[in-house]
Short mmCIF file of C-alpha atoms in Angstrom, two decimals:
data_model
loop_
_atom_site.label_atom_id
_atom_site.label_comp_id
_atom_site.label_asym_id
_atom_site.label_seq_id
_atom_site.Cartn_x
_atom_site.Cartn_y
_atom_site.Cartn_z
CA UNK A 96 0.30 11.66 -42.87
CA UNK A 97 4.20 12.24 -44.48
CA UNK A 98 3.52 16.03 -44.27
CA UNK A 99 2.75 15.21 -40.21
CA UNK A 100 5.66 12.98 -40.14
CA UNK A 101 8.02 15.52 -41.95
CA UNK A 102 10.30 17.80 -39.91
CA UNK A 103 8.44 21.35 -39.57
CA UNK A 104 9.78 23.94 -41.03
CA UNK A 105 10.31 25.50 -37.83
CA UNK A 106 13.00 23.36 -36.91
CA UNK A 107 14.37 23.06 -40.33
CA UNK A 108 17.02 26.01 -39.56
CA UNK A 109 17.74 24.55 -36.02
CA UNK A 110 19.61 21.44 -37.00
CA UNK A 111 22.37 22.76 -39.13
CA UNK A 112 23.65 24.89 -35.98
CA UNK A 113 24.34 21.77 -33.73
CA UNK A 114 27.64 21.24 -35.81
CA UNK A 115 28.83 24.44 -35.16
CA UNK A 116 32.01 24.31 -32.36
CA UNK A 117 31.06 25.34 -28.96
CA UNK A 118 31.49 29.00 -27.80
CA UNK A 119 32.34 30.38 -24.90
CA UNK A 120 30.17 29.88 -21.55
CA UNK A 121 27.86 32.85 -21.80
CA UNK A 122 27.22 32.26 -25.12
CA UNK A 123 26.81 28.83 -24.90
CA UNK A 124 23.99 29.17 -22.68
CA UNK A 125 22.87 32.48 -24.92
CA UNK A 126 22.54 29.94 -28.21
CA UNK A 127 20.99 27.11 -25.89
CA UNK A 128 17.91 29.02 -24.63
CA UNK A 129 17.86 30.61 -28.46
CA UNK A 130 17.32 27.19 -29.91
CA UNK A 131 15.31 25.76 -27.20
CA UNK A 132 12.80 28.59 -27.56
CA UNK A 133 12.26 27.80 -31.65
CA UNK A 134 11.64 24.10 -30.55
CA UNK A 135 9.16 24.77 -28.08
CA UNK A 136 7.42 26.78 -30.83
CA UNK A 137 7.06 24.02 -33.56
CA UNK A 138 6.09 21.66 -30.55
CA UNK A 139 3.71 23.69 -29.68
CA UNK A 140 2.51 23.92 -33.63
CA UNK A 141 2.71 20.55 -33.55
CA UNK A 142 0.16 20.09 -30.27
CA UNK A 143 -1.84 21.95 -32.14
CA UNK A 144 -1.88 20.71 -35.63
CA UNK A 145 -2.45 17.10 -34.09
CA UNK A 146 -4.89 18.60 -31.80
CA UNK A 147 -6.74 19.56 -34.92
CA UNK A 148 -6.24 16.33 -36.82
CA UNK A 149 -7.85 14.29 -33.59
CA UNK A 150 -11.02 17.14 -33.95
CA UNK A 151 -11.41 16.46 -37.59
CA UNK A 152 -11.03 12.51 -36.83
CA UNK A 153 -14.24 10.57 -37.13
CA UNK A 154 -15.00 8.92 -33.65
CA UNK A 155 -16.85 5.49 -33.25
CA UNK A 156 -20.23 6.82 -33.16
CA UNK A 157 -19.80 8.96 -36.35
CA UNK A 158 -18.70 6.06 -37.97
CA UNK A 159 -21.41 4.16 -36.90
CA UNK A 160 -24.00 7.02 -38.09
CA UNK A 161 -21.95 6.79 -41.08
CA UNK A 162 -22.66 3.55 -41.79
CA UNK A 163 -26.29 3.87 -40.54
CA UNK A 164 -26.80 6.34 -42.85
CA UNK A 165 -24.87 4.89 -45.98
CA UNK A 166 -27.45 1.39 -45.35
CA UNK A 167 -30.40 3.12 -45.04
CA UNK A 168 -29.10 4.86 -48.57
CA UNK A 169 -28.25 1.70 -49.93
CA UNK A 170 -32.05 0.28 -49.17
CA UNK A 171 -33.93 3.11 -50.38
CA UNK A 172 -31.55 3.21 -53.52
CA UNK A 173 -32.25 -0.95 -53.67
CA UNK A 174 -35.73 -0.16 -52.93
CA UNK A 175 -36.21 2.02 -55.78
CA UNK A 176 -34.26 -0.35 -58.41
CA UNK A 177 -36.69 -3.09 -57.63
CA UNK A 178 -39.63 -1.47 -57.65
CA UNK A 179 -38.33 -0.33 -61.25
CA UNK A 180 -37.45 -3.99 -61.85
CA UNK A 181 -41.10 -5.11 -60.42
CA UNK A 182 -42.73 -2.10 -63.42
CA UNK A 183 -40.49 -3.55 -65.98
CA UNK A 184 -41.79 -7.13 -65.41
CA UNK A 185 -44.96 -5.96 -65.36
CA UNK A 186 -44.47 -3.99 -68.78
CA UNK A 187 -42.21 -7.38 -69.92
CA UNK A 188 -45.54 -9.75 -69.28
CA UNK A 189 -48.03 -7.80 -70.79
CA UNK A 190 -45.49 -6.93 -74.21
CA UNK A 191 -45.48 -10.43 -74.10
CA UNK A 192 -49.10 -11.25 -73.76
CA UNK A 193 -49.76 -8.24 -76.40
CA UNK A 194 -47.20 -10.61 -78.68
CA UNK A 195 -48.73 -13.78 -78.11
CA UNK A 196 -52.52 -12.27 -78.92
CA UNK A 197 -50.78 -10.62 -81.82
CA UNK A 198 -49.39 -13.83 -83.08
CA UNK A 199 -52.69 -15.41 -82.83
CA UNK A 200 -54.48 -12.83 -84.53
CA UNK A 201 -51.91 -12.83 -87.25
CA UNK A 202 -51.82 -16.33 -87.57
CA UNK A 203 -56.21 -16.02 -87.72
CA UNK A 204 -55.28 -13.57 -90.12
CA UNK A 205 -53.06 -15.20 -92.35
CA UNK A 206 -55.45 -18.12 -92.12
CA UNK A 207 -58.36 -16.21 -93.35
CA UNK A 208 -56.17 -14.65 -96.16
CA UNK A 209 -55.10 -17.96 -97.42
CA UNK A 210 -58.86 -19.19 -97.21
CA UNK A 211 -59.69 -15.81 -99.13
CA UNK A 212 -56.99 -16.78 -101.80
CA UNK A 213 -57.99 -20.18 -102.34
CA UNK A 214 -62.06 -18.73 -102.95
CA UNK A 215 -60.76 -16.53 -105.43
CA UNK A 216 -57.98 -18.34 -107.54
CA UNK A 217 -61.24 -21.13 -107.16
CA UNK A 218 -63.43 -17.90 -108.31
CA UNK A 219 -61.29 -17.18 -110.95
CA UNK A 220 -61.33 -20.33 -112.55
CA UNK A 221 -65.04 -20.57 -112.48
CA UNK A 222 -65.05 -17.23 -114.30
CA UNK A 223 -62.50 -18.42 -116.87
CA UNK A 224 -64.24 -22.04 -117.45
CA UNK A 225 -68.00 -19.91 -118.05
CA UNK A 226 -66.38 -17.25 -120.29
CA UNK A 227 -64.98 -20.63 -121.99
CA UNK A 228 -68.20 -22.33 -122.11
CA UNK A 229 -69.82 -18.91 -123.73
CA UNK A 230 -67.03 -19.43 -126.55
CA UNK A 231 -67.27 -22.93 -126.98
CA UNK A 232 -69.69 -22.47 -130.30
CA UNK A 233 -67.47 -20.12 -131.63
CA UNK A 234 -64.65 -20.72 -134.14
CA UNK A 235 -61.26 -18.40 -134.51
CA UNK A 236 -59.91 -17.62 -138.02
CA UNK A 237 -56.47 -16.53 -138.96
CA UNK A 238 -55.08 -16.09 -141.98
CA UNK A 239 -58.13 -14.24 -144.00
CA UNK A 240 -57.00 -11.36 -146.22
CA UNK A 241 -58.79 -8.22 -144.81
CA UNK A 242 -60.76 -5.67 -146.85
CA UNK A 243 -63.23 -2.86 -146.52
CA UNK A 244 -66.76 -3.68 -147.35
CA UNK A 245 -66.29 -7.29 -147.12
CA UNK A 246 -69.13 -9.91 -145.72
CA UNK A 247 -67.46 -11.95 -142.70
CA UNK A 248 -70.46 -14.48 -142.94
CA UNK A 249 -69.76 -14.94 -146.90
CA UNK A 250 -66.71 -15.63 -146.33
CA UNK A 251 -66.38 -17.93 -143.45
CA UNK A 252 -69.48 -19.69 -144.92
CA UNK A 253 -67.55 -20.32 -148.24
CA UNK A 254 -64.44 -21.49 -145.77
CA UNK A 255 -66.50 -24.25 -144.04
CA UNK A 256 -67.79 -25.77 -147.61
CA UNK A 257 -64.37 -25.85 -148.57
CA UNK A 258 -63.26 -27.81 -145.35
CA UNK A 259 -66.51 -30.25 -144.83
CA UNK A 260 -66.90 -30.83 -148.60
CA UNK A 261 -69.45 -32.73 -149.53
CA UNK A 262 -70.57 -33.01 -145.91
CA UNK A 263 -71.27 -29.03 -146.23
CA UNK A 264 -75.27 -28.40 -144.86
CA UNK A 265 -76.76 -25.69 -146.82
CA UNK A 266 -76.98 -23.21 -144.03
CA UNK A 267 -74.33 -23.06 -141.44
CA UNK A 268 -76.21 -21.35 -138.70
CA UNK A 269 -73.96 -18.84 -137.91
CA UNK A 270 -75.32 -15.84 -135.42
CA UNK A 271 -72.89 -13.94 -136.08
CA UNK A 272 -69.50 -13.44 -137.72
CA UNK A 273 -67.16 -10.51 -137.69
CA UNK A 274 -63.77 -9.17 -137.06
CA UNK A 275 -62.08 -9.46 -133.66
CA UNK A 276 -62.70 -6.50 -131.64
CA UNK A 277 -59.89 -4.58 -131.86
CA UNK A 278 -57.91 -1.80 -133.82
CA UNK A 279 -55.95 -2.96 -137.27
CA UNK A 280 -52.85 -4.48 -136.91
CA UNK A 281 -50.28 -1.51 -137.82
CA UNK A 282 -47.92 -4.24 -139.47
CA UNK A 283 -50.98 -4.88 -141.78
CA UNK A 284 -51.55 -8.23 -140.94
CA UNK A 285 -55.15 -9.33 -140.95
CA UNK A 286 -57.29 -9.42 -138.29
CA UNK A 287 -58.74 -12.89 -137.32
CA UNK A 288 -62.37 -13.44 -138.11
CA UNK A 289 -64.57 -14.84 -135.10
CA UNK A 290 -67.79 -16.71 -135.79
CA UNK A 291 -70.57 -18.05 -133.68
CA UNK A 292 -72.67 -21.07 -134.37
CA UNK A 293 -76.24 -22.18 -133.67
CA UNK A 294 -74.82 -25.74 -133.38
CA UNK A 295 -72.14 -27.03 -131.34
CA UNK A 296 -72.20 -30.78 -133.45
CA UNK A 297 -71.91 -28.31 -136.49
CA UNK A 298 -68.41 -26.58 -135.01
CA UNK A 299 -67.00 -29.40 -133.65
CA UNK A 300 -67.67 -31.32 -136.99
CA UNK A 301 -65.64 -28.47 -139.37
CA UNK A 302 -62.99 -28.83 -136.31
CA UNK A 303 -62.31 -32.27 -137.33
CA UNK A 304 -62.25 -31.93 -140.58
CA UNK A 305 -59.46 -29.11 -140.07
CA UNK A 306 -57.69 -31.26 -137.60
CA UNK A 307 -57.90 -33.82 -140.44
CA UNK A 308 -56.34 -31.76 -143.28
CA UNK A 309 -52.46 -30.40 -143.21
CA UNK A 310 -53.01 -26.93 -144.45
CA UNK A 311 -55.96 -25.20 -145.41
CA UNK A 312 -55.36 -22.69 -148.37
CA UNK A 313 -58.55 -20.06 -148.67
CA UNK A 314 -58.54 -16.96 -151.16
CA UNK A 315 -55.27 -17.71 -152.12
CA UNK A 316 -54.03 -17.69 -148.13
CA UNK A 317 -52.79 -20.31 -145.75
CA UNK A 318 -55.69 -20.55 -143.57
CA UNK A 319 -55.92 -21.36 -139.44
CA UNK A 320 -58.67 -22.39 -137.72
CA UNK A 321 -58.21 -22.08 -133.90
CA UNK A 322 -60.95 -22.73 -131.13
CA UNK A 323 -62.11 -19.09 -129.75
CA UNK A 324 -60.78 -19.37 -125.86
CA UNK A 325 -60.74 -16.65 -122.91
CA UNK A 326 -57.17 -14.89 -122.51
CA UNK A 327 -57.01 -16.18 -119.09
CA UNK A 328 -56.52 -20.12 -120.61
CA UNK A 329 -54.53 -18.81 -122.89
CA UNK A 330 -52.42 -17.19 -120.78
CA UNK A 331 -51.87 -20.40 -119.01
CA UNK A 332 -51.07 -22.17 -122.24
CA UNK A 333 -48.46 -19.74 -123.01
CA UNK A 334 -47.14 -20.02 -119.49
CA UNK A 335 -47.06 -23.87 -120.02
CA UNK A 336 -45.26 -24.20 -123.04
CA UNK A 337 -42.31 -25.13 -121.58
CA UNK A 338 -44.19 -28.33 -120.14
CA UNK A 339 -45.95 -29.28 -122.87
CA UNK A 340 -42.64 -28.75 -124.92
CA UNK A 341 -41.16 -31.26 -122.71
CA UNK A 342 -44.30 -33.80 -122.82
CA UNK A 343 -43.51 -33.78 -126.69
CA UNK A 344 -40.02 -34.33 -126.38
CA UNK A 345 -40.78 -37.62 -124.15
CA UNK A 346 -43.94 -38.53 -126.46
CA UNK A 347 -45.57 -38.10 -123.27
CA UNK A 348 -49.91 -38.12 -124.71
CA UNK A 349 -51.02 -35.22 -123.02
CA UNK A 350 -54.23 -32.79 -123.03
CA UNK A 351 -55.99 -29.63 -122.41
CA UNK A 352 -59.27 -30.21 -119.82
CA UNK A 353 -62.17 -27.67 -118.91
CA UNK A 354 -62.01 -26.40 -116.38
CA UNK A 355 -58.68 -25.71 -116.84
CA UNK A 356 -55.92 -28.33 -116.58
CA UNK A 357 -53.10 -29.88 -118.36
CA UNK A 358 -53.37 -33.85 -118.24
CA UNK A 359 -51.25 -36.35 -119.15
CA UNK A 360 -51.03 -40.06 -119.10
CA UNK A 361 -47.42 -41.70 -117.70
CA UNK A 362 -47.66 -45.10 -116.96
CA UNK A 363 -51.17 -45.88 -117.25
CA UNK A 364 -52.15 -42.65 -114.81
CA UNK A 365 -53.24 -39.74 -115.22
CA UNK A 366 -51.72 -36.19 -113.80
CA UNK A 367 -53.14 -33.27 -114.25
CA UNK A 368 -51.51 -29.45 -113.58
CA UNK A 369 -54.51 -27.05 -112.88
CA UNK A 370 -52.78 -24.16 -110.60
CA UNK A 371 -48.79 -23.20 -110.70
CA UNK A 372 -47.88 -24.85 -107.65
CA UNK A 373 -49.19 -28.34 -108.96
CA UNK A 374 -46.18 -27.88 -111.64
CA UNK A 375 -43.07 -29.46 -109.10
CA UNK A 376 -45.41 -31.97 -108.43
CA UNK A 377 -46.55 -33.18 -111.70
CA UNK A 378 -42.76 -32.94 -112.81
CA UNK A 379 -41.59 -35.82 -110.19
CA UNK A 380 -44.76 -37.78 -110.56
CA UNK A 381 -43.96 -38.14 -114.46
CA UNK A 382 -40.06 -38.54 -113.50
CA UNK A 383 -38.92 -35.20 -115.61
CA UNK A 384 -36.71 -33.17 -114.98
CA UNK A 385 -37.34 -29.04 -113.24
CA UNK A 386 -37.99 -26.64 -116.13
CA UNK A 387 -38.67 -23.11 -115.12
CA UNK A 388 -42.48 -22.56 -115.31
CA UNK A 389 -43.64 -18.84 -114.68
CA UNK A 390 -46.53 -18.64 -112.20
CA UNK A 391 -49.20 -17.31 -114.82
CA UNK A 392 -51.25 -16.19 -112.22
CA UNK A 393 -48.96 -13.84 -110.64
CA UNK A 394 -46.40 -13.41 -113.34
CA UNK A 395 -48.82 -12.39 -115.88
CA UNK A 396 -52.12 -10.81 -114.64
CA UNK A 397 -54.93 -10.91 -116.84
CA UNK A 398 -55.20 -7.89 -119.46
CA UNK A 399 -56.82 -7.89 -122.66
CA UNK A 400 -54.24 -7.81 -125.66
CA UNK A 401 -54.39 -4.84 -128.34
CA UNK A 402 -53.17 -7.07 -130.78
CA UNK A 403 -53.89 -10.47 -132.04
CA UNK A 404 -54.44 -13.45 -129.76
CA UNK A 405 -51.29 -15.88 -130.19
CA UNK A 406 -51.97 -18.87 -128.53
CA UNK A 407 -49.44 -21.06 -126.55
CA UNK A 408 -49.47 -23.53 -129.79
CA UNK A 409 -51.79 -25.16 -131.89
CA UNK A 410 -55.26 -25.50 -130.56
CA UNK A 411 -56.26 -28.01 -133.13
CA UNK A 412 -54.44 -30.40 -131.90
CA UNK A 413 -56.83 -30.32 -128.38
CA UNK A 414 -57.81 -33.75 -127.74
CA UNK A 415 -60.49 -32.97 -125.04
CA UNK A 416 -63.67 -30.91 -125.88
CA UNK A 417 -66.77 -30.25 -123.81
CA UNK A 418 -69.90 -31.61 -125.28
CA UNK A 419 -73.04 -29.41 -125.16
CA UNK A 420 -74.11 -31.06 -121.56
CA UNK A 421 -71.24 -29.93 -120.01
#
């Protein structure tokens, strides 16, 4: 709109010569009809310019197509965005029925796992209390010098009269004796010598009479006598050290059960630790402090050693044993 408002350039040059002093009559009327015939012209241009700026100018009923036009955009446009909305809700509900169904499942899921678990950590400790209950006759030696061409059953036989004494039968019913299963010790130390007897009484008889005596000196060597358990219990014992460390500390009476299971008596009740997580519990029942306990079960899976059975401490100093009915 300035560039219509402007002064055209046609009558740019006409303006300055209106200042100029007046001529003489014929001349006068000479320059008038000059610089009336350069106005008419840009008038003209002008007429014409605004006649085609009023062409080009929309009229009502443009404008109203216009708009007509720019609606019926607007509702297809609209249109399209919700039926895009109305797919996307459709997608949103069934993600979210897909996720609710999926949460179920997993939750069926995790259910059945943890059922699964329980059957076999439960399975597991069957296994380790029958592999127990197949060692329960035997007896574990440590200590016995080890030779070649030696006789296990002489030896161990010779052992037990030593221990019993005069309670010594005359034949100890052993099945079998012999060295633990496994390659010689590469520090030399002897291997221990595992025994089987006919008789329970008979095994759990020379057991108290070990328990009874301080140290047991055989062939000129400090002799052990341990009862012959499954590396799984053992593996527990080990991993419950730190408890049973603790129940000594306190003279807390504790002992070993079968099935598994730690027991202890604290005010005139018994607790009892037979899986890791029973641990926490155990601890603020008896009114100790936390100790770090490693799960023994996940920590340390069950593998047979290459090298000499250690147990967790002193199994002579077990106070519960299965009897033969058991």
């Amino acid at each position: 709109m300035d560039e219509f408002l402007a002064t055209p350039h046609c009558l740019a040059g006409t303006r300055g010569s209106d200042k100029m002093a007046p001529g003489s009559p014929g001349s006068s009327s000479r320059a008038s009809s000059a610089q009336e015939s350069p106005r008419r012209d840009a008038l003209t241009q002008m007429s014409l310019e605004l006649a085609a700026i009023s062409a080009n100018m929309l009229t009502r009923q443009d404008k109203k197509e216009l708009v007509s036009d720019l609606r019926s955009a607007i509702r297809e446009e609209v249109a399209a965005v919700r039926q895009d909305l109305t797919a996307l809700e459709h997608r949103v509900d069934e993600q979210e029925v897909q996720r609710l169904q999926a949460e179920q499942q997993q939750r069926a899921t995790d259910l059945a796992t943890s059922r699964q678990g329980n059957l076999l950590l439960e399975l597991r400790r069957q296994v380790e209390d029958l592999e127990n209950r197949g060692r329960r006759n035997n007896i574990r030696v440590r200590g016995l010098p080890e030779s070649e061409g030696e006789s296990p059953r002489e030896i161990l036989e010779g052992l037990f009269t030593q221990v019993l004494g005069e309670e010594a039968p005359p034949d100890f019913g052993l099945e079998r004796a012999h060295r633990a299963l496994r390659p010689p010790r590469r520090d030399g130390l002897p291997r221990d010598l595992v025994c089987c007897f006919q008789s329970f009484q008979l095994k759990e008889t020379i057991m108290r009479a070990a328990r009874t005596q301080r140290t047991i000196t055989y062939m000129d060597s400090r002799v052990s006598l341990y009862h012959d358990l499954s590396p799984l219990t053992l593996d527990a014992r080990r991993a419950l050290k730190p408890l049973t460390g603790l129940l000594q500390q306190k003279r807390i009476p504790y002992k070993w059960g079968f099935p598994f299971s730690l027991q202890a008596r604290v005010n005139n009740r018994w607790l009892a630790v037979r899986w890791p997580n029973d641990v926490p519990r155990f601890l603020r029942a008896a009114g100790l402090p936390e100790i770090p306990v490693p799960n023994w079960i996940l920590e340390n899976p069950p593998t047979r050693p290459t090298g000499p059975t250690v147990p967790a401490e002193n199994l002579m100093e077990d106070t519960q044993q299965r009897s033969p009915e058991e």
